Amino acid sequence: MRYIDTDFSAQPTEPFRPLEQLMAVFPASSRSHVPPAWQDLMTDPNSPIIDFYPTDFKVDLNGKRFAWMGVALLPLVDELRLLRALDTRRHLLSTEEVERNIRGPDRLFVKEVHPVAGLLLALHKHAVDLKLTPEYFVPPGKHIKGGLLVPDDHSVLDSRLTQGISGRFWPDLCIAHMPGERVPSGVPTLLPDLPVSRVVSVCFADPAYPDKFVFPSKLLDKVSNSSRLIGLFFWPLLLNITFVIRCHAFRHSYYTDRNVTFI
């Protein structure tokens, strides 16, 4: 890190979108997994980012015997250069590729017999009955053109029903399949359809906190350990300390494994 000139006090940034991430980490030989409109950017000698995809590079063995054990010395990917190059081809992406390149919401899945499943099912049914669209709901703290704001306070999970999980949720009107429904395979050439769904799914967002919020590391109010600790002259976990000494010697196929216990 001492040779990298970086200002870590700069404004927070956002991660790559999914397909952009592939362009940042894949070699040119894996270009079949990125949109066709972007593939030649990895191989064309005149590509503005051709230096991101070297076919000949050094490997730092660092004492290792085989090349696959070493560290490939690849160039750092300049985010702005990469995005500028991709932007020139972005209009060529198909509708499906554009959708694949979106950072969608997290999703929460629970079994149909889970204590909170009834609430999630009722929420989904209510949204379907009102003929709402996915654009009606947006993650907390976000806005969309022509739409409403975040789901209201009634969409806060009751952590007593979710084993401590807290956050906001709203109907998943894009890909959700309710219990009893058939779930089509995402890769029909490899996997069959799922005959019957047994789970309920909703879109989910973690609790929102102000920027730079710091979670204090302290005991809750009125918690006291003094009565449990005062008067003790030893710690139970120190009564039995076990040191395990392992010795591997491959000469003459000799192997020992000794356990030494101090009490």
PDB file of C-alpha atoms in Angstrom:
ATOM      1  CA  MET A   1       0.000   0.000   0.000  1.00  0.00           C
ATOM      2  CA  ARG A   2       2.948   2.399   0.472  1.00  0.00           C
ATOM      3  CA  TYR A   3       3.325   2.822  -3.279  1.00  0.00           C
ATOM      4  CA  ILE A   4      -0.358   3.615  -3.877  1.00  0.00           C
ATOM      5  CA  ASP A   5      -1.220   7.315  -3.833  1.00  0.00           C
ATOM      6  CA  THR A   6      -4.798   7.299  -2.543  1.00  0.00           C
ATOM      7  CA  ASP A   7      -6.807   9.767  -0.528  1.00  0.00           C
ATOM      8  CA  PHE A   8      -8.906   7.684   1.865  1.00  0.00           C
ATOM      9  CA  SER A   9     -10.655  10.791   3.193  1.00  0.00           C
ATOM     10  CA  ALA A  10     -12.547  11.292  -0.070  1.00  0.00           C
ATOM     11  CA  GLN A  11     -16.315  11.035  -0.344  1.00  0.00           C
ATOM     12  CA  PRO A  12     -17.806   7.511  -0.141  1.00  0.00           C
ATOM     13  CA  THR A  13     -18.184   5.816  -3.502  1.00  0.00           C
ATOM     14  CA  GLU A  14     -20.489   3.123  -4.840  1.00  0.00           C
ATOM     15  CA  PRO A  15     -19.525  -0.370  -5.983  1.00  0.00           C
ATOM     16  CA  PHE A  16     -19.592  -1.475  -9.597  1.00  0.00           C
ATOM     17  CA  ARG A  17     -22.836  -2.713 -11.041  1.00  0.00           C
ATOM     18  CA  PRO A  18     -22.901  -6.489 -11.672  1.00  0.00           C
ATOM     19  CA  LEU A  19     -21.827  -6.567 -15.336  1.00  0.00           C
ATOM     20  CA  GLU A  20     -19.317  -3.770 -14.815  1.00  0.00           C
ATOM     21  CA  GLN A  21     -17.806  -5.844 -12.005  1.00  0.00           C
ATOM     22  CA  LEU A  22     -17.290  -8.713 -14.440  1.00  0.00           C
ATOM     23  CA  MET A  23     -15.507  -6.381 -16.839  1.00  0.00           C
ATOM     24  CA  ALA A  24     -13.231  -5.333 -13.976  1.00  0.00           C
ATOM     25  CA  VAL A  25     -12.190  -8.838 -12.890  1.00  0.00           C
ATOM     26  CA  PHE A  26     -12.544 -11.179 -15.880  1.00  0.00           C
ATOM     27  CA  PRO A  27      -9.692 -11.896 -18.294  1.00  0.00           C
ATOM     28  CA  ALA A  28     -10.337 -11.607 -22.018  1.00  0.00           C
ATOM     29  CA  SER A  29     -10.691 -15.393 -22.268  1.00  0.00           C
ATOM     30  CA  SER A  30     -13.880 -15.147 -20.163  1.00  0.00           C
ATOM     31  CA  ARG A  31     -15.487 -12.467 -22.347  1.00  0.00           C
ATOM     32  CA  SER A  32     -18.342 -14.792 -23.347  1.00  0.00           C
ATOM     33  CA  HIS A  33     -19.868 -14.075 -19.933  1.00  0.00           C
ATOM     34  CA  VAL A  34     -20.188 -10.316 -20.517  1.00  0.00           C
ATOM     35  CA  PRO A  35     -22.583  -8.585 -22.947  1.00  0.00           C
ATOM     36  CA  PRO A  36     -21.587  -8.965 -26.625  1.00  0.00           C
ATOM     37  CA  ALA A  37     -21.520  -5.175 -26.972  1.00  0.00           C
ATOM     38  CA  TRP A  38     -18.602  -5.026 -24.525  1.00  0.00           C
ATOM     39  CA  GLN A  39     -16.634  -8.122 -25.499  1.00  0.00           C
ATOM     40  CA  ASP A  40     -14.314  -6.596 -28.095  1.00  0.00           C
ATOM     41  CA  LEU A  41     -13.206  -3.975 -25.558  1.00  0.00           C
ATOM     42  CA  MET A  42     -11.220  -6.831 -24.000  1.00  0.00           C
ATOM     43  CA  THR A  43      -9.500  -7.944 -27.230  1.00  0.00           C
ATOM     44  CA  ASP A  44      -9.404  -5.091 -29.746  1.00  0.00           C
ATOM     45  CA  PRO A  45      -5.853  -3.654 -29.881  1.00  0.00           C
ATOM     46  CA  ASN A  46      -7.400  -0.200 -30.331  1.00  0.00           C
ATOM     47  CA  SER A  47      -9.642  -0.537 -27.275  1.00  0.00           C
ATOM     48  CA  PRO A  48      -9.146   2.315 -24.792  1.00  0.00           C
ATOM     49  CA  ILE A  49      -8.915  -0.240 -21.974  1.00  0.00           C
ATOM     50  CA  ILE A  50      -6.975  -3.031 -23.707  1.00  0.00           C
ATOM     51  CA  ASP A  51      -4.210  -2.650 -21.094  1.00  0.00           C
ATOM     52  CA  PHE A  52      -6.628  -3.981 -18.446  1.00  0.00           C
ATOM     53  CA  TYR A  53      -6.584  -7.417 -20.098  1.00  0.00           C
ATOM     54  CA  PRO A  54      -2.966  -8.531 -20.621  1.00  0.00           C
ATOM     55  CA  THR A  55      -2.356 -12.005 -21.996  1.00  0.00           C
ATOM     56  CA  ASP A  56       1.282 -12.042 -20.903  1.00  0.00           C
ATOM     57  CA  PHE A  57       2.079 -11.090 -17.323  1.00  0.00           C
ATOM     58  CA  LYS A  58       4.534 -11.967 -14.596  1.00  0.00           C
ATOM     59  CA  VAL A  59       3.765 -14.257 -11.672  1.00  0.00           C
ATOM     60  CA  ASP A  60       5.305 -13.681  -8.257  1.00  0.00           C
ATOM     61  CA  LEU A  61       6.078 -17.175  -6.980  1.00  0.00           C
ATOM     62  CA  ASN A  62       7.182 -15.895  -3.561  1.00  0.00           C
ATOM     63  CA  GLY A  63       8.998 -19.153  -2.891  1.00  0.00           C
ATOM     64  CA  LYS A  64       6.304 -21.425  -4.322  1.00  0.00           C
ATOM     65  CA  ARG A  65       7.140 -24.235  -6.742  1.00  0.00           C
ATOM     66  CA  PHE A  66       4.287 -23.932  -9.230  1.00  0.00           C
ATOM     67  CA  ALA A  67       2.911 -20.963 -11.140  1.00  0.00           C
ATOM     68  CA  TRP A  68      -0.651 -21.573  -9.978  1.00  0.00           C
ATOM     69  CA  MET A  69       0.545 -21.043  -6.400  1.00  0.00           C
ATOM     70  CA  GLY A  70       1.922 -17.598  -7.183  1.00  0.00           C
ATOM     71  CA  VAL A  71       0.351 -14.163  -7.408  1.00  0.00           C
ATOM     72  CA  ALA A  72      -0.487 -12.855 -10.875  1.00  0.00           C
ATOM     73  CA  LEU A  73       0.907  -9.345 -11.271  1.00  0.00           C
ATOM     74  CA  LEU A  74      -2.000  -7.732 -13.099  1.00  0.00           C
ATOM     75  CA  PRO A  75      -2.558  -4.012 -13.681  1.00  0.00           C
ATOM     76  CA  LEU A  76      -4.896  -2.082 -11.427  1.00  0.00           C
ATOM     77  CA  VAL A  77      -8.221  -1.283 -13.103  1.00  0.00           C
ATOM     78  CA  ASP A  78      -8.966   2.434 -13.318  1.00  0.00           C
ATOM     79  CA  GLU A  79     -12.659   2.733 -12.469  1.00  0.00           C
ATOM     80  CA  LEU A  80     -13.270   5.981 -14.355  1.00  0.00           C
ATOM     81  CA  ARG A  81     -11.534   4.765 -17.517  1.00  0.00           C
ATOM     82  CA  LEU A  82     -13.481   1.520 -17.438  1.00  0.00           C
ATOM     83  CA  LEU A  83     -16.840   3.228 -16.965  1.00  0.00           C
ATOM     84  CA  ARG A  84     -16.131   5.772 -19.700  1.00  0.00           C
ATOM     85  CA  ALA A  85     -15.346   2.973 -22.141  1.00  0.00           C
ATOM     86  CA  LEU A  86     -18.466   1.017 -21.180  1.00  0.00           C
ATOM     87  CA  ASP A  87     -20.668   4.105 -21.448  1.00  0.00           C
ATOM     88  CA  THR A  88     -19.879   4.381 -25.158  1.00  0.00           C
ATOM     89  CA  ARG A  89     -21.516   0.965 -25.689  1.00  0.00           C
ATOM     90  CA  ARG A  90     -24.190   1.087 -23.002  1.00  0.00           C
ATOM     91  CA  HIS A  91     -26.960   1.930 -25.490  1.00  0.00           C
ATOM     92  CA  LEU A  92     -26.254  -1.384 -27.249  1.00  0.00           C
ATOM     93  CA  LEU A  93     -27.211  -3.498 -24.222  1.00  0.00           C
ATOM     94  CA  SER A  94     -30.381  -5.546 -24.517  1.00  0.00           C
ATOM     95  CA  THR A  95     -33.313  -5.037 -22.158  1.00  0.00           C
ATOM     96  CA  GLU A  96     -32.365  -8.229 -20.308  1.00  0.00           C
ATOM     97  CA  GLU A  97     -28.734  -7.133 -19.972  1.00  0.00           C
ATOM     98  CA  VAL A  98     -29.785  -3.744 -18.612  1.00  0.00           C
ATOM     99  CA  GLU A  99     -31.906  -5.524 -16.001  1.00  0.00           C
ATOM    100  CA  ARG A 100     -29.038  -7.848 -15.089  1.00  0.00           C
ATOM    101  CA  ASN A 101     -26.823  -4.822 -14.525  1.00  0.00           C
ATOM    102  CA  ILE A 102     -29.044  -3.309 -11.825  1.00  0.00           C
ATOM    103  CA  ARG A 103     -28.273  -3.579  -8.114  1.00  0.00           C
ATOM    104  CA  GLY A 104     -31.638  -4.786  -6.918  1.00  0.00           C
ATOM    105  CA  PRO A 105     -32.933  -5.008  -3.356  1.00  0.00           C
ATOM    106  CA  ASP A 106     -32.026  -7.714  -0.890  1.00  0.00           C
ATOM    107  CA  ARG A 107     -34.629 -10.421  -0.429  1.00  0.00           C
ATOM    108  CA  LEU A 108     -35.802 -12.266   2.655  1.00  0.00           C
ATOM    109  CA  PHE A 109     -37.024 -15.862   2.312  1.00  0.00           C
ATOM    110  CA  VAL A 110     -38.950 -17.698   5.021  1.00  0.00           C
ATOM    111  CA  LYS A 111     -40.629 -21.075   5.043  1.00  0.00           C
ATOM    112  CA  GLU A 112     -44.410 -21.066   4.722  1.00  0.00           C
ATOM    113  CA  VAL A 113     -44.773 -22.273   8.343  1.00  0.00           C
ATOM    114  CA  HIS A 114     -42.527 -19.529   9.766  1.00  0.00           C
ATOM    115  CA  PRO A 115     -44.200 -17.254  12.373  1.00  0.00           C
ATOM    116  CA  VAL A 116     -43.810 -14.204  10.118  1.00  0.00           C
ATOM    117  CA  ALA A 117     -44.952 -15.943   6.910  1.00  0.00           C
ATOM    118  CA  GLY A 118     -48.619 -15.054   7.440  1.00  0.00           C
ATOM    119  CA  LEU A 119     -47.810 -11.352   7.646  1.00  0.00           C
ATOM    120  CA  LEU A 120     -45.687 -11.459   4.496  1.00  0.00           C
ATOM    121  CA  LEU A 121     -48.355 -13.383   2.596  1.00  0.00           C
ATOM    122  CA  ALA A 122     -51.026 -10.878   3.612  1.00  0.00           C
ATOM    123  CA  LEU A 123     -48.827  -8.002   2.473  1.00  0.00           C
ATOM    124  CA  HIS A 124     -48.224  -9.631  -0.902  1.00  0.00           C
ATOM    125  CA  LYS A 125     -51.920 -10.405  -1.399  1.00  0.00           C
ATOM    126  CA  HIS A 126     -52.853  -6.824  -0.522  1.00  0.00           C
ATOM    127  CA  ALA A 127     -50.416  -5.464  -3.119  1.00  0.00           C
ATOM    128  CA  VAL A 128     -51.727  -7.854  -5.782  1.00  0.00           C
ATOM    129  CA  ASP A 129     -55.362  -6.987  -5.008  1.00  0.00           C
ATOM    130  CA  LEU A 130     -54.565  -3.287  -5.442  1.00  0.00           C
ATOM    131  CA  LYS A 131     -52.737  -4.086  -8.707  1.00  0.00           C
ATOM    132  CA  LEU A 132     -49.630  -2.297  -7.528  1.00  0.00           C
ATOM    133  CA  THR A 133     -46.448  -2.389  -9.610  1.00  0.00           C
ATOM    134  CA  PRO A 134     -42.848  -2.850  -8.402  1.00  0.00           C
ATOM    135  CA  GLU A 135     -42.242   0.853  -9.033  1.00  0.00           C
ATOM    136  CA  TYR A 136     -44.742   1.669  -6.282  1.00  0.00           C
ATOM    137  CA  PHE A 137     -42.290   0.394  -3.698  1.00  0.00           C
ATOM    138  CA  VAL A 138     -38.742   1.649  -3.322  1.00  0.00           C
ATOM    139  CA  PRO A 139     -36.053   0.984  -0.693  1.00  0.00           C
ATOM    140  CA  PRO A 140     -36.049   3.196   2.418  1.00  0.00           C
ATOM    141  CA  GLY A 141     -34.480   6.585   1.885  1.00  0.00           C
ATOM    142  CA  LYS A 142     -34.781   6.459  -1.907  1.00  0.00           C
ATOM    143  CA  HIS A 143     -37.017   8.297  -4.346  1.00  0.00           C
ATOM    144  CA  ILE A 144     -38.293   7.419  -7.789  1.00  0.00           C
ATOM    145  CA  LYS A 145     -39.812   9.609 -10.466  1.00  0.00           C
ATOM    146  CA  GLY A 146     -43.569   9.576 -10.436  1.00  0.00           C
ATOM    147  CA  GLY A 147     -43.719   7.132  -7.541  1.00  0.00           C
ATOM    148  CA  LEU A 148     -44.300   7.206  -3.836  1.00  0.00           C
ATOM    149  CA  LEU A 149     -41.689   7.260  -1.147  1.00  0.00           C
ATOM    150  CA  VAL A 150     -40.623   4.375   1.017  1.00  0.00           C
ATOM    151  CA  PRO A 151     -42.965   1.781   2.446  1.00  0.00           C
ATOM    152  CA  ASP A 152     -44.575   3.233   5.556  1.00  0.00           C
ATOM    153  CA  ASP A 153     -43.768   2.379   9.160  1.00  0.00           C
ATOM    154  CA  HIS A 154     -46.078  -0.633   9.076  1.00  0.00           C
ATOM    155  CA  SER A 155     -43.444  -2.408   6.965  1.00  0.00           C
ATOM    156  CA  VAL A 156     -40.957  -2.681   9.834  1.00  0.00           C
ATOM    157  CA  LEU A 157     -40.241  -6.293  10.753  1.00  0.00           C
ATOM    158  CA  ASP A 158     -41.176  -7.365  14.261  1.00  0.00           C
ATOM    159  CA  SER A 159     -37.888  -8.855  15.450  1.00  0.00           C
ATOM    160  CA  ARG A 160     -39.776 -11.053  17.925  1.00  0.00           C
ATOM    161  CA  LEU A 161     -41.093 -13.026  14.942  1.00  0.00           C
ATOM    162  CA  THR A 162     -37.827 -13.174  13.026  1.00  0.00           C
ATOM    163  CA  GLN A 163     -35.319 -14.345  15.636  1.00  0.00           C
ATOM    164  CA  GLY A 164     -33.822 -10.883  15.989  1.00  0.00           C
ATOM    165  CA  ILE A 165     -33.745  -9.806  12.331  1.00  0.00           C
ATOM    166  CA  SER A 166     -34.849  -6.202  12.017  1.00  0.00           C
ATOM    167  CA  GLY A 167     -35.415  -4.038   8.972  1.00  0.00           C
ATOM    168  CA  ARG A 168     -38.021  -2.905   6.473  1.00  0.00           C
ATOM    169  CA  PHE A 169     -39.766  -5.072   3.921  1.00  0.00           C
ATOM    170  CA  TRP A 170     -42.152  -4.635   1.032  1.00  0.00           C
ATOM    171  CA  PRO A 171     -43.802  -6.982  -1.504  1.00  0.00           C
ATOM    172  CA  ASP A 172     -41.563  -8.608  -4.067  1.00  0.00           C
ATOM    173  CA  LEU A 173     -43.682  -8.164  -7.183  1.00  0.00           C
ATOM    174  CA  CYS A 174     -40.861  -9.004  -9.601  1.00  0.00           C
ATOM    175  CA  ILE A 175     -39.792 -12.584  -8.964  1.00  0.00           C
ATOM    176  CA  ALA A 176     -41.709 -13.767  -5.912  1.00  0.00           C
ATOM    177  CA  HIS A 177     -43.508 -17.106  -6.072  1.00  0.00           C
ATOM    178  CA  MET A 178     -45.899 -17.791  -3.246  1.00  0.00           C
ATOM    179  CA  PRO A 179     -46.346 -21.182  -1.536  1.00  0.00           C
ATOM    180  CA  GLY A 180     -47.984 -23.718  -3.813  1.00  0.00           C
ATOM    181  CA  GLU A 181     -46.902 -22.018  -7.027  1.00  0.00           C
ATOM    182  CA  ARG A 182     -44.641 -23.572  -9.627  1.00  0.00           C
ATOM    183  CA  VAL A 183     -41.234 -21.896  -9.909  1.00  0.00           C
ATOM    184  CA  PRO A 184     -39.750 -21.876 -13.429  1.00  0.00           C
ATOM    185  CA  SER A 185     -36.091 -22.758 -13.680  1.00  0.00           C
ATOM    186  CA  GLY A 186     -33.647 -19.931 -14.225  1.00  0.00           C
ATOM    187  CA  VAL A 187     -31.446 -22.283 -16.256  1.00  0.00           C
ATOM    188  CA  PRO A 188     -33.906 -24.673 -17.942  1.00  0.00           C
ATOM    189  CA  THR A 189     -31.134 -26.401 -19.894  1.00  0.00           C
ATOM    190  CA  LEU A 190     -29.509 -27.536 -16.642  1.00  0.00           C
ATOM    191  CA  LEU A 191     -32.180 -27.629 -13.935  1.00  0.00           C
ATOM    192  CA  PRO A 192     -35.884 -28.541 -14.010  1.00  0.00           C
ATOM    193  CA  ASP A 193     -38.672 -26.328 -12.712  1.00  0.00           C
ATOM    194  CA  LEU A 194     -39.458 -26.441  -9.004  1.00  0.00           C
ATOM    195  CA  PRO A 195     -42.907 -28.111  -8.859  1.00  0.00           C
ATOM    196  CA  VAL A 196     -44.126 -26.446  -5.652  1.00  0.00           C
ATOM    197  CA  SER A 197     -42.772 -23.443  -3.769  1.00  0.00           C
ATOM    198  CA  ARG A 198     -42.697 -23.750   0.021  1.00  0.00           C
ATOM    199  CA  VAL A 199     -41.317 -20.312   0.869  1.00  0.00           C
ATOM    200  CA  VAL A 200     -42.470 -16.706   1.042  1.00  0.00           C
ATOM    201  CA  SER A 201     -40.163 -13.964  -0.201  1.00  0.00           C
ATOM    202  CA  VAL A 202     -40.198 -10.189   0.197  1.00  0.00           C
ATOM    203  CA  CYS A 203     -37.824  -7.358  -0.620  1.00  0.00           C
ATOM    204  CA  PHE A 204     -35.792  -6.384   2.427  1.00  0.00           C
ATOM    205  CA  ALA A 205     -33.631  -3.471   3.574  1.00  0.00           C
ATOM    206  CA  ASP A 206     -31.479  -3.218   6.683  1.00  0.00           C
ATOM    207  CA  PRO A 207     -32.404  -0.579   9.264  1.00  0.00           C
ATOM    208  CA  ALA A 208     -31.316   2.878   8.115  1.00  0.00           C
ATOM    209  CA  TYR A 209     -29.001   5.011  10.254  1.00  0.00           C
ATOM    210  CA  PRO A 210     -27.628   8.538   9.791  1.00  0.00           C
ATOM    211  CA  ASP A 211     -24.349   8.969   7.919  1.00  0.00           C
ATOM    212  CA  LYS A 212     -21.251   8.320  10.062  1.00  0.00           C
ATOM    213  CA  PHE A 213     -23.399   6.785  12.786  1.00  0.00           C
ATOM    214  CA  VAL A 214     -21.220   4.992  15.337  1.00  0.00           C
ATOM    215  CA  PHE A 215     -22.565   2.010  17.240  1.00  0.00           C
ATOM    216  CA  PRO A 216     -21.328   2.396  20.824  1.00  0.00           C
ATOM    217  CA  SER A 217     -19.560  -0.610  22.274  1.00  0.00           C
ATOM    218  CA  LYS A 218     -20.946  -0.736  25.782  1.00  0.00           C
ATOM    219  CA  LEU A 219     -23.205  -2.710  28.072  1.00  0.00           C
ATOM    220  CA  LEU A 220     -26.866  -1.862  28.129  1.00  0.00           C
ATOM    221  CA  ASP A 221     -28.104   0.427  30.877  1.00  0.00           C
ATOM    222  CA  LYS A 222     -28.535  -1.169  34.319  1.00  0.00           C
ATOM    223  CA  VAL A 223     -26.467  -4.238  33.381  1.00  0.00           C
ATOM    224  CA  SER A 224     -24.022  -5.225  36.133  1.00  0.00           C
ATOM    225  CA  ASN A 225     -21.564  -8.112  36.266  1.00  0.00           C
ATOM    226  CA  SER A 226     -20.068  -7.247  39.646  1.00  0.00           C
ATOM    227  CA  SER A 227     -22.108  -9.731  41.678  1.00  0.00           C
ATOM    228  CA  ARG A 228     -21.058 -12.515  39.339  1.00  0.00           C
ATOM    229  CA  LEU A 229     -17.350 -11.682  39.366  1.00  0.00           C
ATOM    230  CA  ILE A 230     -16.498 -10.272  42.812  1.00  0.00           C
ATOM    231  CA  GLY A 231     -14.852 -12.869  45.062  1.00  0.00           C
ATOM    232  CA  LEU A 232     -13.643 -15.156  42.288  1.00  0.00           C
ATOM    233  CA  PHE A 233      -9.949 -16.023  42.459  1.00  0.00           C
ATOM    234  CA  PHE A 234      -9.783 -18.036  39.254  1.00  0.00           C
ATOM    235  CA  TRP A 235     -11.453 -18.151  35.862  1.00  0.00           C
ATOM    236  CA  PRO A 236     -13.145 -21.442  34.941  1.00  0.00           C
ATOM    237  CA  LEU A 237     -11.742 -21.332  31.428  1.00  0.00           C
ATOM    238  CA  LEU A 238      -8.195 -21.423  32.843  1.00  0.00           C
ATOM    239  CA  LEU A 239      -8.700 -24.639  34.798  1.00  0.00           C
ATOM    240  CA  ASN A 240      -7.932 -26.785  31.803  1.00  0.00           C
ATOM    241  CA  ILE A 241      -5.549 -25.355  29.233  1.00  0.00           C
ATOM    242  CA  THR A 242      -4.716 -27.650  26.366  1.00  0.00           C
ATOM    243  CA  PHE A 243      -1.742 -27.173  24.091  1.00  0.00           C
ATOM    244  CA  VAL A 244      -1.785 -29.306  20.977  1.00  0.00           C
ATOM    245  CA  ILE A 245       1.623 -29.940  19.462  1.00  0.00           C
ATOM    246  CA  ARG A 246       1.596 -31.304  15.935  1.00  0.00           C
ATOM    247  CA  CYS A 247       4.727 -32.588  14.288  1.00  0.00           C
ATOM    248  CA  HIS A 248       4.640 -33.647  10.659  1.00  0.00           C
ATOM    249  CA  ALA A 249       7.699 -35.405   9.273  1.00  0.00           C
ATOM    250  CA  PHE A 250       7.400 -36.924   5.815  1.00  0.00           C
ATOM    251  CA  ARG A 251      10.820 -38.572   5.900  1.00  0.00           C
ATOM    252  CA  HIS A 252      10.357 -42.350   6.089  1.00  0.00           C
ATOM    253  CA  SER A 253       6.584 -41.709   6.245  1.00  0.00           C
ATOM    254  CA  TYR A 254       6.979 -40.807   9.904  1.00  0.00           C
ATOM    255  CA  TYR A 255       4.130 -38.873  11.557  1.00  0.00           C
ATOM    256  CA  THR A 256       3.459 -37.967  15.186  1.00  0.00           C
ATOM    257  CA  ASP A 257       0.618 -36.091  16.819  1.00  0.00           C
ATOM    258  CA  ARG A 258       1.029 -35.418  20.537  1.00  0.00           C
ATOM    259  CA  ASN A 259      -1.410 -33.763  22.894  1.00  0.00           C
ATOM    260  CA  VAL A 260       0.084 -32.171  26.009  1.00  0.00           C
ATOM    261  CA  THR A 261      -2.403 -31.080  28.653  1.00  0.00           C
ATOM    262  CA  PHE A 262      -1.614 -28.805  31.602  1.00  0.00           C
ATOM    263  CA  ILE A 263      -4.077 -28.806  34.521  1.00  0.00           C
TER     264      ILE A 263
END
